[in-house]
Amino acid sequence: SYELTQPPSVSVSPGQTARITCSGDALPKKYAYWYQQKSGQAPVLVIYEDNKRPSGIPERFSGSSSGTMATLTISGAQVEDEADYYCYSTDSSGNHRVFGGGTKLTVL
Amino acid sequence: EVQLVESGGGLVKPGGSLRLSCAASGFTFSRYSMNWVRQAPGKGLEWVSSISSGSSYIYYADSLKGRFTISRDNAKNSLYLQMNSLRAEDTAVYYCARAVDTAMVSYDYWGQGTLVTVSS
């Protein structure tokens, strides 16, 4: 079955740039989506279609994709950005949706 | 205001069944694809199932092996998940989410989830 691979954790100091990667064989052909989930809350979409930002999401959140890897970048990470981040996409057939394993971002 | 409210969770014995509901309000339900996503305690998100606006397209995670059935009633603004032959590994918070894209991966609104516990 299709898999998306993320690092389990990323740690940065406030104001630094955090980068979270997501690798998957179908990413050259399929968009990546990124969800932020804070403790005890439902997920929130922060990036869609590789690099688009929904309204209300701060400009410090950006996304990119190249080849089999998508990247979520948080420029000038803030303490309130501490959360679990999940990439999400479909397999090459489009029939199955898959979340990455999630990356715990620590900002301290 | 868009709202998604899940219900129907609870404690069920292994092998039992449960039907989850998601009541939608604040938008034209019949125009949107809907989805179920679950999260086991302390674990990551797992896609469960998706259904298109008119129920023409339905998809399931392979791991469910035919035990779950997604459905919707557009007249009642409701989404459902019938879960049969439940196992301990189905224990999770189940979220419903609205999709805003045809691929059904861009979810702009989520419910707060309903907890399903499968235990003897």
Short mmCIF file of C-alpha atoms in Angstrom, two decimals:
data_model
loop_
_atom_site.label_atom_id
_atom_site.label_comp_id
_atom_site.label_asym_id
_atom_site.label_seq_id
_atom_site.Cartn_x
_atom_site.Cartn_y
_atom_site.Cartn_z
CA SER A 1 0.00 0.00 0.00
CA TYR A 2 1.02 3.59 -0.62
CA GLU A 3 2.97 5.43 2.07
CA LEU A 4 3.98 8.99 2.79
CA THR A 5 7.09 9.31 4.96
CA GLN A 6 7.70 12.17 7.38
CA PRO A 7 10.35 12.69 10.07
CA PRO A 8 8.88 11.97 13.52
CA SER A 9 10.07 15.24 15.00
CA VAL A 10 11.53 18.62 14.15
CA SER A 11 12.75 21.12 16.69
CA VAL A 12 13.59 24.80 16.19
CA SER A 13 14.04 27.91 18.30
CA PRO A 14 11.48 30.73 18.05
CA GLY A 15 12.14 32.83 14.96
CA GLN A 16 13.99 30.09 13.12
CA THR A 17 12.77 28.37 9.98
CA ALA A 18 11.23 24.94 10.38
CA ARG A 19 11.10 22.55 7.44
CA ILE A 20 9.06 19.37 7.46
CA THR A 21 9.45 16.95 4.61
CA CYS A 22 7.13 14.36 3.16
CA SER A 23 8.21 11.76 0.63
CA GLY A 24 6.03 9.61 -1.55
CA ASP A 25 6.35 7.95 -4.94
CA ALA A 26 3.18 9.55 -6.33
CA LEU A 27 4.02 13.11 -5.31
CA PRO A 28 5.43 14.01 -8.74
CA LYS A 29 1.88 13.55 -10.06
CA LYS A 30 -0.30 14.24 -7.02
CA TYR A 31 -0.66 17.33 -4.88
CA ALA A 32 0.42 17.41 -1.26
CA TYR A 33 -1.74 18.86 1.48
CA TRP A 34 -0.62 19.78 4.97
CA TYR A 35 -2.65 19.67 8.17
CA GLN A 36 -1.77 21.12 11.55
CA GLN A 37 -3.16 19.45 14.65
CA LYS A 38 -2.72 20.97 18.07
CA SER A 39 -3.19 18.86 21.16
CA GLY A 40 -6.82 17.88 21.71
CA GLN A 41 -8.07 19.69 18.62
CA ALA A 42 -9.28 18.76 15.18
CA PRO A 43 -6.81 19.18 12.31
CA VAL A 44 -6.59 22.42 10.35
CA LEU A 45 -5.59 22.70 6.69
CA VAL A 46 -2.53 24.96 6.35
CA ILE A 47 -1.38 24.21 2.78
CA TYR A 48 -3.28 22.79 -0.17
CA GLU A 49 -2.22 21.83 -3.69
CA ASP A 50 1.47 21.82 -2.74
CA ASN A 51 1.86 25.53 -2.11
CA LYS A 52 -1.45 27.35 -1.65
CA ARG A 53 -2.38 28.85 1.67
CA PRO A 54 -6.03 28.94 2.85
CA SER A 55 -7.40 32.23 4.02
CA GLY A 56 -6.58 32.88 7.64
CA ILE A 57 -3.34 30.91 7.62
CA PRO A 58 -0.32 33.12 8.43
CA GLU A 59 2.08 33.97 5.61
CA ARG A 60 4.93 32.27 7.46
CA PHE A 61 3.46 28.95 6.33
CA SER A 62 4.50 27.91 2.82
CA GLY A 63 4.74 24.72 0.84
CA SER A 64 6.74 23.37 -2.05
CA SER A 65 7.10 20.12 -3.92
CA SER A 66 9.83 18.72 -6.09
CA GLY A 67 10.00 15.20 -7.40
CA THR A 68 8.98 12.73 -4.74
CA MET A 69 9.27 15.18 -1.85
CA ALA A 70 6.96 17.87 -0.55
CA THR A 71 8.07 20.34 2.07
CA LEU A 72 6.20 22.47 4.57
CA THR A 73 8.19 25.52 5.62
CA ILE A 74 7.40 27.72 8.59
CA SER A 75 9.48 30.87 8.34
CA GLY A 76 10.04 32.49 11.70
CA ALA A 77 8.34 29.74 13.68
CA GLN A 78 6.47 30.86 16.76
CA VAL A 79 5.67 29.06 19.97
CA GLU A 80 2.03 28.79 18.93
CA ASP A 81 3.11 26.77 15.89
CA GLU A 82 3.98 23.83 18.12
CA ALA A 83 1.78 21.02 16.84
CA ASP A 84 1.72 17.80 14.90
CA TYR A 85 1.87 18.27 11.14
CA TYR A 86 0.58 15.74 8.65
CA CYS A 87 1.07 15.58 4.92
CA TYR A 88 -1.80 14.06 2.95
CA SER A 89 -2.21 12.95 -0.61
CA THR A 90 -3.52 10.19 -2.82
CA ASP A 91 -1.89 7.23 -4.45
CA SER A 92 -1.28 7.27 -8.20
CA SER A 93 -4.73 5.83 -8.92
CA GLY A 94 -6.45 8.54 -6.91
CA ASN A 95 -8.57 5.93 -5.16
CA HIS A 96 -6.74 5.85 -1.84
CA ARG A 97 -5.94 8.75 0.42
CA VAL A 98 -2.99 8.53 2.74
CA PHE A 99 -1.68 10.58 5.64
CA GLY A 100 1.97 10.71 6.48
CA GLY A 101 2.92 9.47 9.91
CA GLY A 102 3.02 13.00 11.28
CA THR A 103 5.82 15.26 12.49
CA LYS A 104 5.86 16.77 15.95
CA LEU A 105 7.15 20.32 15.72
CA THR A 106 8.70 21.72 18.88
CA VAL A 107 9.43 25.43 19.08
CA LEU A 108 11.49 26.34 22.14
CA GLU B 1 -21.57 29.12 10.31
CA VAL B 2 -20.42 25.74 9.06
CA GLN B 3 -20.81 23.02 11.67
CA LEU B 4 -20.12 19.30 11.62
CA VAL B 5 -21.23 17.35 14.66
CA GLU B 6 -20.40 13.69 15.02
CA SER B 7 -22.38 11.31 17.22
CA GLY B 8 -22.86 7.62 17.81
CA GLY B 9 -19.54 6.76 19.38
CA GLY B 10 -19.21 4.72 22.52
CA LEU B 11 -18.05 1.45 24.01
CA VAL B 12 -18.67 -1.70 21.99
CA LYS B 13 -17.46 -5.28 22.35
CA PRO B 14 -15.18 -6.87 19.75
CA GLY B 15 -17.25 -8.20 16.88
CA GLY B 16 -19.99 -5.67 17.52
CA SER B 17 -21.39 -2.92 15.32
CA LEU B 18 -21.80 0.80 15.59
CA ARG B 19 -23.23 3.52 13.36
CA LEU B 20 -21.68 6.95 13.43
CA SER B 21 -23.51 10.04 12.24
CA CYS B 22 -22.28 13.47 11.23
CA ALA B 23 -24.86 16.26 11.21
CA ALA B 24 -23.97 19.12 8.90
CA SER B 25 -25.27 22.67 9.02
CA GLY B 26 -24.44 26.11 7.72
CA PHE B 27 -23.78 25.07 4.13
CA THR B 28 -25.41 23.26 1.23
CA PHE B 29 -24.50 19.73 2.24
CA SER B 30 -25.50 18.16 -1.07
CA ARG B 31 -22.78 20.09 -2.93
CA TYR B 32 -19.81 18.71 -1.02
CA SER B 33 -17.93 15.45 -0.81
CA MET B 34 -17.57 14.17 2.73
CA ASN B 35 -15.00 12.06 4.52
CA TRP B 36 -14.24 10.07 7.65
CA VAL B 37 -10.81 10.23 9.27
CA ARG B 38 -9.85 8.47 12.48
CA GLN B 39 -7.13 8.81 15.06
CA ALA B 40 -6.23 6.06 17.50
CA PRO B 41 -5.17 7.22 20.97
CA GLY B 42 -1.71 8.77 20.78
CA LYS B 43 -1.39 7.92 17.09
CA GLY B 44 -1.54 9.73 13.77
CA LEU B 45 -4.40 10.49 11.44
CA GLU B 46 -5.78 7.71 9.27
CA TRP B 47 -8.11 8.21 6.32
CA VAL B 48 -11.12 5.89 6.54
CA SER B 49 -13.56 6.64 3.73
CA SER B 50 -14.80 9.27 1.28
CA ILE B 51 -18.10 9.80 -0.51
CA SER B 52 -18.88 12.22 -3.31
CA SER B 53 -21.71 14.72 -3.15
CA GLY B 54 -24.20 12.50 -4.93
CA SER B 55 -22.82 9.21 -3.57
CA SER B 56 -21.60 8.20 -7.02
CA TYR B 57 -18.01 7.80 -5.87
CA ILE B 58 -17.14 5.95 -2.68
CA TYR B 59 -13.67 5.01 -1.47
CA TYR B 60 -12.39 3.04 1.50
CA ALA B 61 -9.05 2.40 3.13
CA ASP B 62 -7.84 -1.09 2.32
CA SER B 63 -7.28 -1.78 6.01
CA LEU B 64 -11.03 -1.83 6.62
CA LYS B 65 -11.45 -4.94 4.47
CA GLY B 66 -15.12 -4.38 3.77
CA ARG B 67 -16.24 -3.97 7.38
CA PHE B 68 -17.25 -0.31 7.12
CA THR B 69 -19.88 1.35 4.91
CA ILE B 70 -20.11 5.08 4.28
CA SER B 71 -23.39 6.67 3.22
CA ARG B 72 -25.15 10.00 3.24
CA ASP B 73 -28.65 11.43 3.23
CA ASN B 74 -28.62 14.80 1.53
CA ALA B 75 -32.23 15.45 2.52
CA LYS B 76 -31.21 15.14 6.17
CA ASN B 77 -27.81 16.85 5.80
CA SER B 78 -26.20 13.82 7.34
CA LEU B 79 -23.21 11.56 6.79
CA TYR B 80 -22.97 8.05 8.21
CA LEU B 81 -20.42 5.35 8.87
CA GLN B 82 -21.71 1.85 9.55
CA MET B 83 -19.00 -0.12 11.29
CA ASN B 84 -19.29 -3.90 11.61
CA SER B 85 -17.07 -6.67 13.00
CA LEU B 86 -15.30 -4.13 15.15
CA ARG B 87 -11.83 -4.88 16.45
CA ALA B 88 -9.69 -3.42 19.20
CA GLU B 89 -7.60 -1.65 16.57
CA ASP B 90 -10.68 0.31 15.47
CA THR B 91 -10.57 2.19 18.76
CA ALA B 92 -10.14 5.82 17.79
CA VAL B 93 -11.65 9.26 17.57
CA TYR B 94 -13.61 9.43 14.33
CA TYR B 95 -13.82 12.78 12.57
CA CYS B 96 -16.03 13.78 9.68
CA ALA B 97 -14.61 16.40 7.34
CA ARG B 98 -15.88 18.42 4.40
CA ALA B 99 -13.87 18.28 1.18
CA VAL B 100 -13.64 21.25 -1.15
CA ASP B 101 -11.83 19.54 -4.01
CA THR B 102 -12.70 16.75 -6.45
CA ALA B 103 -9.84 14.56 -5.18
CA MET B 104 -11.42 14.68 -1.72
CA VAL B 105 -8.21 15.51 0.10
CA SER B 106 -8.66 19.21 0.87
CA TYR B 107 -10.72 19.42 4.04
CA ASP B 108 -11.71 22.88 5.16
CA TYR B 109 -14.03 21.97 8.03
CA TRP B 110 -13.82 19.15 10.55
CA GLY B 111 -16.06 18.04 13.35
CA GLN B 112 -14.74 17.65 16.88
CA GLY B 113 -14.84 13.88 16.64
CA THR B 114 -16.59 11.01 18.39
CA LEU B 115 -14.72 8.37 20.36
CA VAL B 116 -15.21 4.72 19.56
CA THR B 117 -13.81 2.23 22.05
CA VAL B 118 -13.76 -1.45 21.18
CA SER B 119 -13.14 -3.51 24.28
CA SER B 120 -14.54 -6.49 26.13
#
